[in-house]
Short mmCIF file of C-alpha atoms in Angstrom, two decimals:
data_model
loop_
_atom_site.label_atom_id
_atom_site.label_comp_id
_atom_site.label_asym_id
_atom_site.label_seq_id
_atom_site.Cartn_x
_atom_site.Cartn_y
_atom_site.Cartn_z
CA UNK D 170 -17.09 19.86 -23.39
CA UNK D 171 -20.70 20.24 -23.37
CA UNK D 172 -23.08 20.05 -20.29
CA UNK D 173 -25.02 17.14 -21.73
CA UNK D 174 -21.65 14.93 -22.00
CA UNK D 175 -20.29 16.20 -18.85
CA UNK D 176 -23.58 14.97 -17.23
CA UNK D 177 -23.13 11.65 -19.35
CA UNK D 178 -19.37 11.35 -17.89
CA UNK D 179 -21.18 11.56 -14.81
CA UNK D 180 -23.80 9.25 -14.81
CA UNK D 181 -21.32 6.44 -16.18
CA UNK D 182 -19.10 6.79 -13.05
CA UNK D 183 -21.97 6.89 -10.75
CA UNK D 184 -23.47 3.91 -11.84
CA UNK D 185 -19.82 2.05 -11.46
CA UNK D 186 -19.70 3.01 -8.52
CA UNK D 187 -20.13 -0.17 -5.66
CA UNK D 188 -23.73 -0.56 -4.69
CA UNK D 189 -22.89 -1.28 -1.40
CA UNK D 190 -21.56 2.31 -0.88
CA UNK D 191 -24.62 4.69 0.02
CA UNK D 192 -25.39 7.75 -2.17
CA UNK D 193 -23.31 10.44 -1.22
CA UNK D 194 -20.43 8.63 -1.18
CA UNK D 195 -20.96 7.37 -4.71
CA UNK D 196 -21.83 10.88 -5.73
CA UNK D 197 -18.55 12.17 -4.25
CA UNK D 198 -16.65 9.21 -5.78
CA UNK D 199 -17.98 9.72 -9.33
CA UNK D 200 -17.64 13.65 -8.99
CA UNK D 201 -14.14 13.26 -7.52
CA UNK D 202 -12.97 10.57 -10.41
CA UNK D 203 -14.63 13.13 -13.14
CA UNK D 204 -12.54 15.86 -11.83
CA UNK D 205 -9.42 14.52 -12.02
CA UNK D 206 -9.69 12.40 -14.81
CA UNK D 207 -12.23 13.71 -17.46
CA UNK D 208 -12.89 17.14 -16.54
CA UNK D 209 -10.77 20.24 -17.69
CA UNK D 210 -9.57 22.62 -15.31
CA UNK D 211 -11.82 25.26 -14.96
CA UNK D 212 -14.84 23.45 -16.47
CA UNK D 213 -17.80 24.93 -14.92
CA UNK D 214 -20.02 22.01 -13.46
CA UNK D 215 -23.75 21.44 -14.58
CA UNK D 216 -26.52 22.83 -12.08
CA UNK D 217 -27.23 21.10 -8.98
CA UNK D 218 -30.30 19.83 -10.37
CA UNK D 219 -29.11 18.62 -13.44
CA UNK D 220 -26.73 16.41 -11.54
CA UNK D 221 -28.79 15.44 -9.04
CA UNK D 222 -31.66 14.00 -12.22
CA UNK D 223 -28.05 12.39 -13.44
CA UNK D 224 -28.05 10.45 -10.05
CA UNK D 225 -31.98 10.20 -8.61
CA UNK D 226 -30.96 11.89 -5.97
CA UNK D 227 -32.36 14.88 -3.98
CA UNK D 228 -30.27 18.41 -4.39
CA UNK D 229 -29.77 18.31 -0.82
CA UNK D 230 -27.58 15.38 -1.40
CA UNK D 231 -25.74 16.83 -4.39
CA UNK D 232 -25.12 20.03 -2.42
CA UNK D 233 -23.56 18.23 0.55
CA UNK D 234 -21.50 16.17 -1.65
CA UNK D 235 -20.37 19.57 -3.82
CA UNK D 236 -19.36 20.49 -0.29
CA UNK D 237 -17.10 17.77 0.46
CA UNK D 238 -15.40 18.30 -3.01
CA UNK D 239 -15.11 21.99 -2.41
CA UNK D 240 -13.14 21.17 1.26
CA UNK D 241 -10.83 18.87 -0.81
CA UNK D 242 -9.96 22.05 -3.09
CA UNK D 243 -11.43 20.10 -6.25
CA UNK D 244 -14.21 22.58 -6.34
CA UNK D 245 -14.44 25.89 -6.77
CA UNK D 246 -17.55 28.44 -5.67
CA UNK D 247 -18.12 31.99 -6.56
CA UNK D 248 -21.96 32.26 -4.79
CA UNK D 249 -24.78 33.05 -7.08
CA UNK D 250 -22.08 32.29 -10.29
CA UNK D 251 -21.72 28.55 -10.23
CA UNK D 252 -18.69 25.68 -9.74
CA UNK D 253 -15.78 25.46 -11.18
CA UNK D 254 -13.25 22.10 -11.44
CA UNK D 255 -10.16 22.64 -9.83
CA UNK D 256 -7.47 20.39 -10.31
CA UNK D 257 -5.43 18.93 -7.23
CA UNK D 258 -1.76 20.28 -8.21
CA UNK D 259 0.64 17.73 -8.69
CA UNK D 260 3.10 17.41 -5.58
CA UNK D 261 6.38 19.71 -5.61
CA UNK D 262 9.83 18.03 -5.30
CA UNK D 263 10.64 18.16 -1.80
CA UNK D 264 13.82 20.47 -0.87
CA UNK D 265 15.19 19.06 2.18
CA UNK D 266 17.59 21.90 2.49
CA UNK D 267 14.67 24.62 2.83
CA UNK D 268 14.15 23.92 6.51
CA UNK D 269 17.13 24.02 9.28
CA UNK D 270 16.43 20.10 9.75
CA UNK D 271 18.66 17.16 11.38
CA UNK D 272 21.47 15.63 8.61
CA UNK D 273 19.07 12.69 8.86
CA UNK D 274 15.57 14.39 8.45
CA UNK D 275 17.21 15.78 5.20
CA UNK D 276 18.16 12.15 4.06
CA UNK D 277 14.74 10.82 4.49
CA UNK D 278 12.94 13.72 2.52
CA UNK D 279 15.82 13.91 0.15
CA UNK D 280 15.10 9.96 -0.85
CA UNK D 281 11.83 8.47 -2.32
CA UNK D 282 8.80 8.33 0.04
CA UNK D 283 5.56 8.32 1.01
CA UNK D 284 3.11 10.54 -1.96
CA UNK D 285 0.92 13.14 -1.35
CA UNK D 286 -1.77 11.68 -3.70
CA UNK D 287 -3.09 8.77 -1.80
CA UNK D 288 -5.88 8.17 -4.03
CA UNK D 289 -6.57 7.76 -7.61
CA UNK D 290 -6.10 4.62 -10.59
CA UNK D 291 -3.59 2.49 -10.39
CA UNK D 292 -2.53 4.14 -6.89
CA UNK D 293 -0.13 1.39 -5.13
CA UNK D 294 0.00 0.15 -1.72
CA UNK D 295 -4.12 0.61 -1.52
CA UNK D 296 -6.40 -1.91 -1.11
CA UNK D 297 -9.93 -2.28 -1.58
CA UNK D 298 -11.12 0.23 0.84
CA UNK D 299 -14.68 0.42 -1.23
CA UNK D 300 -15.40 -2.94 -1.33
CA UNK D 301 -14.45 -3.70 2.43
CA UNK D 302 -17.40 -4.77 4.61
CA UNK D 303 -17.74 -1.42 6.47
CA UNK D 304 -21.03 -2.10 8.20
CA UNK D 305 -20.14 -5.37 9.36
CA UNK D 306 -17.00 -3.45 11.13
CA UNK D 307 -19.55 -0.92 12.32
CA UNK D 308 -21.21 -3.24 13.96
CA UNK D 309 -18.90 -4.95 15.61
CA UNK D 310 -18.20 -1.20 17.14
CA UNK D 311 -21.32 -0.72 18.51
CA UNK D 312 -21.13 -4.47 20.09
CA UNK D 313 -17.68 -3.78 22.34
CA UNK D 314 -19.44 -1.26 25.29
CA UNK D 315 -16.81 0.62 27.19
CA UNK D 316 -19.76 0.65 29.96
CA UNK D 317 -18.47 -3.14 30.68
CA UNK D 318 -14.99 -2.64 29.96
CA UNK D 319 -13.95 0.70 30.47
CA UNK D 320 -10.38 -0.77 30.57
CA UNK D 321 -10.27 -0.41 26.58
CA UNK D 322 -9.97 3.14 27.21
CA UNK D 323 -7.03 3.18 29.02
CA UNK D 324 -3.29 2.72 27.82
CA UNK D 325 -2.28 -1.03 26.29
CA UNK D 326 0.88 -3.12 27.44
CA UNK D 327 1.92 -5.18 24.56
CA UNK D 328 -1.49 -5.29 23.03
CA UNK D 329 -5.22 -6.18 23.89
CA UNK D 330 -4.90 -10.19 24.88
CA UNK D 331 -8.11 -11.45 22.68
CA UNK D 332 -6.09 -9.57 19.71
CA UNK D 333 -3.01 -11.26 20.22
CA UNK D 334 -4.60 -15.48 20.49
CA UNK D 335 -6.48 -14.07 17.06
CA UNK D 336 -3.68 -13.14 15.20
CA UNK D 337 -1.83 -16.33 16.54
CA UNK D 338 -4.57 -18.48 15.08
CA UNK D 339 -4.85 -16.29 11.90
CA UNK D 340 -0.76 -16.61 11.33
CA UNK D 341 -1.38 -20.78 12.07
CA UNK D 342 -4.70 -20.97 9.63
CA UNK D 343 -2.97 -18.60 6.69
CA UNK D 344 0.64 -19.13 7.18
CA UNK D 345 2.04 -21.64 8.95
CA UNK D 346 3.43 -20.10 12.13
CA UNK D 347 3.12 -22.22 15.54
CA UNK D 348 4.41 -19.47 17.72
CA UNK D 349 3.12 -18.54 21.26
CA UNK D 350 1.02 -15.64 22.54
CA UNK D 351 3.26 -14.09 24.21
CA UNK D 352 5.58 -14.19 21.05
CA UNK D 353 3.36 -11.05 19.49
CA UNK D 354 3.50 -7.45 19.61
CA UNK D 355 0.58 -5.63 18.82
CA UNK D 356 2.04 -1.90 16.19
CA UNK D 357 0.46 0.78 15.35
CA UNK D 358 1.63 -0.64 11.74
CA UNK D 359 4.22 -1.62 9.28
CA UNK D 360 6.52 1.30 9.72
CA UNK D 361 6.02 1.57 13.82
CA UNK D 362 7.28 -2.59 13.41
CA UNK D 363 10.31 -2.05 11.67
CA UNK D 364 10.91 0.86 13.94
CA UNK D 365 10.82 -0.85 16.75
CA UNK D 366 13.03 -3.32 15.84
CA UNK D 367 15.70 -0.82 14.46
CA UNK D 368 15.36 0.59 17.97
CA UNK D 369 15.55 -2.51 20.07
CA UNK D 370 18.69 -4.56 17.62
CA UNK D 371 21.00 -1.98 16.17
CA UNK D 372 22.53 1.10 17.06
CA UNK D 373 23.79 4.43 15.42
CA UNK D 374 26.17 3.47 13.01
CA UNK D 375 25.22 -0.03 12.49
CA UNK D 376 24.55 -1.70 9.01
CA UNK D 377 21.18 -3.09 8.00
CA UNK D 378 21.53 -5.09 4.20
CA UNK D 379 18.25 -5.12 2.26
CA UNK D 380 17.18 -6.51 -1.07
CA UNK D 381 17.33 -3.72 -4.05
CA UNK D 382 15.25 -2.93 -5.14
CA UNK D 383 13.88 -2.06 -1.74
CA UNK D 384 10.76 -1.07 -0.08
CA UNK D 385 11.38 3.01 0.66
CA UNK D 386 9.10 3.10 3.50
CA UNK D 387 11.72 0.78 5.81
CA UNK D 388 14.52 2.22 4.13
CA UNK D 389 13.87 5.63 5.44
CA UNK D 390 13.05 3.84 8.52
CA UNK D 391 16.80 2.90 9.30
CA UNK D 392 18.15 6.13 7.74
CA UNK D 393 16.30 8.14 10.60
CA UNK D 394 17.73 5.70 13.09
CA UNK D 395 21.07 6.50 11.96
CA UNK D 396 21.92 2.74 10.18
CA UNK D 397 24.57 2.60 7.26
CA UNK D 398 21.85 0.57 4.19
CA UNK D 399 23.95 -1.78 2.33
CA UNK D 400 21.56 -2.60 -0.43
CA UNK D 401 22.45 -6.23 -2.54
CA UNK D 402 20.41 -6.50 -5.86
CA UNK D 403 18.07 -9.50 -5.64
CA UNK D 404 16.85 -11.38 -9.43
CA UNK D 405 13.86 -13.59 -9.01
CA UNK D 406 16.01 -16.02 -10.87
CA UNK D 407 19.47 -16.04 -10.27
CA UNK D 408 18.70 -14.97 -6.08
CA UNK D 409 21.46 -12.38 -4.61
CA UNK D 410 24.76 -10.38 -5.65
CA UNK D 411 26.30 -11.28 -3.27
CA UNK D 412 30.18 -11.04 -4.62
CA UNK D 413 31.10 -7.55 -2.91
CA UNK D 414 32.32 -8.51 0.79
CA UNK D 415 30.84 -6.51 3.29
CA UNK D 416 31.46 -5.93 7.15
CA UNK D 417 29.29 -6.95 10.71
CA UNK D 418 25.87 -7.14 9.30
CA UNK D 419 23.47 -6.39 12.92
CA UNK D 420 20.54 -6.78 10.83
CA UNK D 421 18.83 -7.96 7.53
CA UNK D 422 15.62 -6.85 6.05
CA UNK D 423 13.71 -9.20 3.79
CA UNK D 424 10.09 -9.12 2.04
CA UNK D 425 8.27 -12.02 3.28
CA UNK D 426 6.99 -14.58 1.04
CA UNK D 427 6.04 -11.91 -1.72
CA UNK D 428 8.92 -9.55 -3.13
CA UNK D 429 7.96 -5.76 -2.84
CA UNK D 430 7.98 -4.26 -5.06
CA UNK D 431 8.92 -6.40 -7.96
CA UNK D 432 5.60 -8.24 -7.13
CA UNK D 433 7.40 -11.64 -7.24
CA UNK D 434 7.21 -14.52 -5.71
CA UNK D 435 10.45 -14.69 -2.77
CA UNK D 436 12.34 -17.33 -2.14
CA UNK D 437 13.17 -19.14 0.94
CA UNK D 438 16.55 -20.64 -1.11
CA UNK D 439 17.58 -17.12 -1.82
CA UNK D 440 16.88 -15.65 1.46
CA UNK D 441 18.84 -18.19 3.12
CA UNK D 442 21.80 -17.99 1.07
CA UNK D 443 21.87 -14.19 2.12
CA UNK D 444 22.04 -14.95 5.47
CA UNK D 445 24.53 -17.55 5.17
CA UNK D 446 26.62 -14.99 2.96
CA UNK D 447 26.34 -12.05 5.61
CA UNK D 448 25.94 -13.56 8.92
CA UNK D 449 23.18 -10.85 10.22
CA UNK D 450 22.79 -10.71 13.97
CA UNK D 451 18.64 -10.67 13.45
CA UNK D 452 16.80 -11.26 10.26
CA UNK D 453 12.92 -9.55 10.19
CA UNK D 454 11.32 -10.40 6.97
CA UNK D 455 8.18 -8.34 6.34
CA UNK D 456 5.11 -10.38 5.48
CA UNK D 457 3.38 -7.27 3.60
CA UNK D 458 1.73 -9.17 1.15
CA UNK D 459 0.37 -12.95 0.93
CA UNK D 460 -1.88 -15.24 0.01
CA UNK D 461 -2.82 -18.38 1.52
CA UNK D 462 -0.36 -21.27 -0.45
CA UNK D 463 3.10 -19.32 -0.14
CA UNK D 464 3.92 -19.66 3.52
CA UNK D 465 6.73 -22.38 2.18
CA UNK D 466 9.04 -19.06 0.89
CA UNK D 467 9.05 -17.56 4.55
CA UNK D 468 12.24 -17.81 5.78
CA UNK D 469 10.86 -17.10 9.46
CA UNK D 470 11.06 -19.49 12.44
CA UNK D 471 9.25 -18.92 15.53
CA UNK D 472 11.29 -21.04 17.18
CA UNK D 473 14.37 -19.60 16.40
CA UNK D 474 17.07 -16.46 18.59
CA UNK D 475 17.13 -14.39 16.02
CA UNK D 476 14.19 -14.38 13.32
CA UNK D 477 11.29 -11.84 13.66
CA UNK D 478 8.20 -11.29 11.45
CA UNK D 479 6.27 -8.15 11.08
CA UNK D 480 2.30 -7.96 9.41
CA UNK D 481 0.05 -5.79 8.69
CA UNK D 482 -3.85 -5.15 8.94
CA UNK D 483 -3.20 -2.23 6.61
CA UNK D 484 -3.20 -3.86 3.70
CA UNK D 485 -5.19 -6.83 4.38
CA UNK D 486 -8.56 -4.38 5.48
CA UNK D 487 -7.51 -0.78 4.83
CA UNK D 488 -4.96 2.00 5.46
CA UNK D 489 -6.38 3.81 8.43
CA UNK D 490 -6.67 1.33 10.57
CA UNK D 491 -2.88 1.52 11.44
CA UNK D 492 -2.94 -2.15 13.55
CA UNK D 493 -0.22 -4.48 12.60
CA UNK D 494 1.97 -6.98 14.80
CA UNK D 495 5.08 -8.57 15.28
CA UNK D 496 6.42 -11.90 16.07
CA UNK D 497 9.68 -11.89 18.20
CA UNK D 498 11.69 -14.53 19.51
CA UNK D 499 11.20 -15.70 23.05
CA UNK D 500 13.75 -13.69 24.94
CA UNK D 501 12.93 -10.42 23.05
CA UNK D 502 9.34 -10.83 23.89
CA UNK D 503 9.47 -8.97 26.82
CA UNK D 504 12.17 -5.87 26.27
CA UNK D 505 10.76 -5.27 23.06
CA UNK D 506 7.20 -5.29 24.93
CA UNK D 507 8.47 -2.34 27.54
CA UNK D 508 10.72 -0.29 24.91
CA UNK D 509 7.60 0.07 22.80
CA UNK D 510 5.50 1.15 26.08
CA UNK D 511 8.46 3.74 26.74
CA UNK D 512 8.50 4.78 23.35
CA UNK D 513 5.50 5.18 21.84
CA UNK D 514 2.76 4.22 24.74
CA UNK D 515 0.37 2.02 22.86
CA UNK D 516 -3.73 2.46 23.43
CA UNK D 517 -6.38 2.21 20.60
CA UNK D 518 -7.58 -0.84 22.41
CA UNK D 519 -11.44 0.08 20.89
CA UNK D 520 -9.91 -0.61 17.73
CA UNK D 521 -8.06 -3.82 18.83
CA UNK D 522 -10.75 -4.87 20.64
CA UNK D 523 -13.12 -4.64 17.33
CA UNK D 524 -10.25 -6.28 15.12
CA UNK D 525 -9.95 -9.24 17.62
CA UNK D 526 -13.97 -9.57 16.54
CA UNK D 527 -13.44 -9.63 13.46
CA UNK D 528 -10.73 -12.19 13.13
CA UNK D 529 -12.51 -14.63 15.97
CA UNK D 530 -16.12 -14.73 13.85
CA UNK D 531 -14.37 -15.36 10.52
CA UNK D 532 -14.70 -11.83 8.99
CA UNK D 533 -11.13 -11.60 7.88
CA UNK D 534 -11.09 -15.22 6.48
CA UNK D 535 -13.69 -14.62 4.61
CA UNK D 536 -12.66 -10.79 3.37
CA UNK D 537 -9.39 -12.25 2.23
CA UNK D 538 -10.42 -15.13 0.31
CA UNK D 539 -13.03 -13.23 -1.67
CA UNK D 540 -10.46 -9.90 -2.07
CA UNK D 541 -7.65 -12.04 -3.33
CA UNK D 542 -9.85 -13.76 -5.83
CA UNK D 543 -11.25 -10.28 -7.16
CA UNK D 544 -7.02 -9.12 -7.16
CA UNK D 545 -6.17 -12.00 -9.01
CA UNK D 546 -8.38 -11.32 -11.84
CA UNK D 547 -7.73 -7.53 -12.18
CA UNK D 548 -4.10 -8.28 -12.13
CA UNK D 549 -4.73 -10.95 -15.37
CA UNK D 550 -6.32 -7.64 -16.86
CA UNK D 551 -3.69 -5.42 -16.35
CA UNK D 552 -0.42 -7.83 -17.15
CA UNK D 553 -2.35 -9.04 -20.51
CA UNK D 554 -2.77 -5.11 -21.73
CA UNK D 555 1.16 -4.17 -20.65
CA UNK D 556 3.60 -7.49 -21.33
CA UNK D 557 3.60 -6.62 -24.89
CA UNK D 558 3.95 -2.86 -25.00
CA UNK D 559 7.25 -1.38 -26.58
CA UNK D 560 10.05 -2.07 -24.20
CA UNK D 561 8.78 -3.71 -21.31
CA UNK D 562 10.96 -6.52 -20.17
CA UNK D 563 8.60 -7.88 -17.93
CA UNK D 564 5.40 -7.41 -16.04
CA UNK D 565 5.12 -9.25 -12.27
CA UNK D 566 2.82 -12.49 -12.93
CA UNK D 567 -0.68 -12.33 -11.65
CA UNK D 568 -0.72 -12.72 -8.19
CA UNK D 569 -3.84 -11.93 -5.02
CA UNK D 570 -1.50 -9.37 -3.98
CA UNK D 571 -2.49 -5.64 -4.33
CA UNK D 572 0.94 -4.76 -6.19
CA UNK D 573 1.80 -5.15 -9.73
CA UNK D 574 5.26 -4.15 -11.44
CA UNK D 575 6.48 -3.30 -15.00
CA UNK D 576 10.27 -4.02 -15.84
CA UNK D 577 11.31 -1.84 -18.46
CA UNK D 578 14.35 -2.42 -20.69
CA UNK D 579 17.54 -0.96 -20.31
CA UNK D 580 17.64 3.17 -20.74
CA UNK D 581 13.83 3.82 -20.06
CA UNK D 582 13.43 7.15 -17.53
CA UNK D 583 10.74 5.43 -15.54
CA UNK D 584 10.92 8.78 -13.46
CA UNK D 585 9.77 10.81 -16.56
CA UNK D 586 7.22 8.12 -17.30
CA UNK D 587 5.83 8.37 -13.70
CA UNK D 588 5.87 12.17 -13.77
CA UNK D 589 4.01 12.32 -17.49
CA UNK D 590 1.57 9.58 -16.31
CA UNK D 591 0.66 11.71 -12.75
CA UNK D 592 -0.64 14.66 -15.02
CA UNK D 593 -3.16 12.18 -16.72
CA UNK D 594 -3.97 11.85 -13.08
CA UNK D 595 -2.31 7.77 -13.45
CA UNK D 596 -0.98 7.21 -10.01
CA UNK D 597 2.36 4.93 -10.35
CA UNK D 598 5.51 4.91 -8.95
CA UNK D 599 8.99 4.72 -10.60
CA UNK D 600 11.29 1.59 -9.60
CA UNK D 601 14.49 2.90 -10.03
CA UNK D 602 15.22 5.26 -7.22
CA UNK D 603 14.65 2.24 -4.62
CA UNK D 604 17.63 0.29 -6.32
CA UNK D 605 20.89 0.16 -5.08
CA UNK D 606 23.41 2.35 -7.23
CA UNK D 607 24.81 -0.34 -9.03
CA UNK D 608 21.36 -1.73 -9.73
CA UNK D 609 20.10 -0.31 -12.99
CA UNK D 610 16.55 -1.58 -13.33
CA UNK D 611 13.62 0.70 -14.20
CA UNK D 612 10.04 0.08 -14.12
CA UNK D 613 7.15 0.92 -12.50
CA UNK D 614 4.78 -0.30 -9.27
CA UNK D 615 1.23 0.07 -9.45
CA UNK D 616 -1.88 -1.48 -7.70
CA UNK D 617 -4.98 -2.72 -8.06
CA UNK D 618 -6.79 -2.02 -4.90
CA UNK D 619 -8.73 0.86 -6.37
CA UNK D 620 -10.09 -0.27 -9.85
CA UNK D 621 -12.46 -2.86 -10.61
CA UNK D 622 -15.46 -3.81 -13.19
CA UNK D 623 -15.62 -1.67 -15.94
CA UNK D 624 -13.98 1.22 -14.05
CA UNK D 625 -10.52 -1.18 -14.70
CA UNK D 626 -11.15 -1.53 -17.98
CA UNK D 627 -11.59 1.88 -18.83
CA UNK D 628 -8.78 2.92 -16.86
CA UNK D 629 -6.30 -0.18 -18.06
CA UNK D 630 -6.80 1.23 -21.94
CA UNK D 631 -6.48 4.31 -20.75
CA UNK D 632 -2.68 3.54 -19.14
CA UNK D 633 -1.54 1.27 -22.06
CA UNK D 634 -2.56 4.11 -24.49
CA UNK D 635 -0.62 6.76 -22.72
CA UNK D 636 2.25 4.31 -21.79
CA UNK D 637 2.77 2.65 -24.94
CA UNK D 638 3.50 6.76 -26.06
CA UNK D 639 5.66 7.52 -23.50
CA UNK D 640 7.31 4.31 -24.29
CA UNK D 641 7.78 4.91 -28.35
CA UNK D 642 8.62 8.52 -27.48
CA UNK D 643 11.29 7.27 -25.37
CA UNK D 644 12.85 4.36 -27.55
CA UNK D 645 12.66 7.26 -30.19
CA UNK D 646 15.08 9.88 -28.08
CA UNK D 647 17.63 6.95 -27.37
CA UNK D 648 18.22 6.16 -31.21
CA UNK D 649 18.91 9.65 -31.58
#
């Protein structure tokens, strides 16, 4: 590749980058999406002056964000020779047995989990980090002075109280949920939720039925805490398999209204059946993604002994803000308020405090319903460029969720497919190894959180052209 096109490739990504970002970090997002996806290893990069004409910007700029790249081990230097693209190495398989580890620490690195690569198209479980009203959430930082509280830097019980009566009106407004203040648990997250409850409503040896396929995060969740997974495959169609008898069920894990990660819509019929079928002694339904109209397919009742309901800011703003909640029933309120100060003794009450700002002045009301509108229309783009590729079954329908699936038909290595597409630098994930054994379905989960404009469409040809291979290569290896 020439300089001139590499400094073309450049100026095209800069230029789609969000306006609302400032300069370096559009610089550093156009560098970093050249460098994984149009650059060759090894390509040496154009002088700092060239690229910084490519941008308007001054060198001192360019050199700062070179730097950043160079700390992220995309970039390589030899001083007074030039820079050199270095591609991030795709992540090893785990070996669980290469460290003298706990049976269950082996389990949970042994089974499907979190990725290394936490960036990048088609990445799922990421939302719109670049479009989120940053300054507006910097603001609201500057506004909360410890000088006049200095409580908020101290240790929280249960959560900061302004937090908790916003999320209670937030849950009312968006779905539904009349349930009392002191009703809600303020997490460090999803995954310190569902921890929680494992901790507080089952012990060692216990069983915990989920849906297959499953979300792997919680699933790893209640292998750490020692729980036997009994995993019944769930069709958006025909609800449950729910033939095979099983023992005392002391809990059952459900998506919320919206099925991750088939990226369906749940049902409340379906859900309730289960229950009815396996008698759980608590039910927590995980409300990770929403939009405003599908509150009816929540199976969760505030008023109820044994429903709970965990959420999360996480995916609603973005990932590092680590703030979620959960909504007990009365009598757990309490216990569950003290285990989690004995366990895991909560503060970050800055970032509660700022959060509870947010919600209160109609920041997050208005971030969602402009977010979901922008998901709803990348996801038309992406299900209209896969449903008829060469042995897809089915794609999710477009939703104002972040997640997407593909359904493949039966026989199709989705792991293979997910491997091949990671070194074109295509972030998915496989479906089948978070489905029960006896669950054969294959597919793949991707988002939509990181794409948009003419970035999407670029990168939306680019998948369907590599997938639609992968696809033809594989229907071509089964006939034989």
């Amino acid at each position: 590749m020439t300089v001139q096109e590499m400094l073309e490739q450049f100026a095209e990504l800069y230029q789609a980058q969000p306006g609302r970002l400032n300069k370096q970090v559009r610089i550093e997002q156009a560098l970093r999406l050249a460098i994984t996806q149009r650059w060759s290893q090894g390509s040496r990069l154009p002088s700092h002056r060239a690229l910084s004409e490519a941008a308007g910007c001054a060198r001192q700029t360019m050199a700062q964000a070179i730097e950043t790249l160079r700390g992220e081990a995309l970039l390589k230097t030899a001083h007074g020779q030039g820079t050199w693209v270095r591609k991030p190495p795709l992540a090893p398989t785990p070996n669980p047995l290469s460290a003298p580890l706990s049976r269950r620490a082996r389990q949970v690195l042994g089974a499907p989990g979190s990725s290394r690569i936490q960036s990048g198209a088609f990445m799922p479980g990421i939302p719109d980090i670049a479009r989120f009203p940053m300054r507006r959430w910097r603001q609201l930082y500057g506004s909360v002075t410890v000088a006049q509280n200095a409580l908020l830097l101290s240790y929280s019980t249960g959560g900061y109280g302004p937090l908790k009566r916003a999320i209670r009106d937030f849950l009312a407004r968006w779905r539904n949920i009349d349930c009392d203040v002191d009703q809600i648990i303020i997490t460090d997250g999803t995954h310190n939720g569902i921890e929680l409850c494992a901790m507080a409503l089952t012990d060692v040896g216990d069983t915990v039925a989920m849906e297959s396929p499953c979300y792997w995060g919680a699933r790893n969740i209640f292998t750490a805490a020692g729980l036997a997974v009994d995993m019944r495959a769930w069709h958006p169609n025909d609800g449950y398999r729910l033939e095979r008898p099983g023992g005392p069920v002391a809990l059952a894990y459900l998506t919320g209204s919206h099925h991750y990660p088939l990226s369906m819509p749940a049902s409340a019929r379906h859900k309730r059946a289960f229950c009815e079928a396996l008698q759980p002694a608590y039910v927590v339904e995980d409300d990770y993604e929403f939009t405003r109209d599908d509150h009816t397919e929540l199976l969760f009742d505030p008023g109820s002994s044994r429903h709970l309901l965990v959420g999360s800011f996480s995916k609603m703003m973005f990932p590092g803000l680590r703030l979620g909640y959960l909504v007990v029933p009365h009598h757990l309120a309490e216990p569950m308020n003290r285990l989690r100060s004995e366990l895991f003794r909560e503060g970050r009450m800055l970032d509660q405090a700022v959060l509870a700002q947010f919600i209160f002045d109609g920041d997050l009301d208005s971030w969602c319903r402009r977010i979901q509108r922008d998901y709803l229309g990348r996801q038309q783009v992406l299900h209209d460029q896969l449903e008829r590729l060469p042995r897809v079954k089915r794609v999710s329908p477009p939703s104002s969720t972040i997640s997407l699936c593909v359904e493949f038909e039966p026989g199709v290595d989705d792991v293979a497919i997910a491997q091949a597409l990671l070194r074109e630098h295509l972030i998915v994930r496989p479906l089948s190894p978070v489905c029960a054994p006896n669950d054969a379905r294959s597919g793949l989960v991707m988002g939509v959180g990181m794409l948009s404009g003419d970035t999407l469409s670029r990168e939306v040809q680019r998948l369907r052209h590599h997938l639609a291979a992968l696809l033809r290569q594989s229907n071509t290896l089964e006939k034989r």
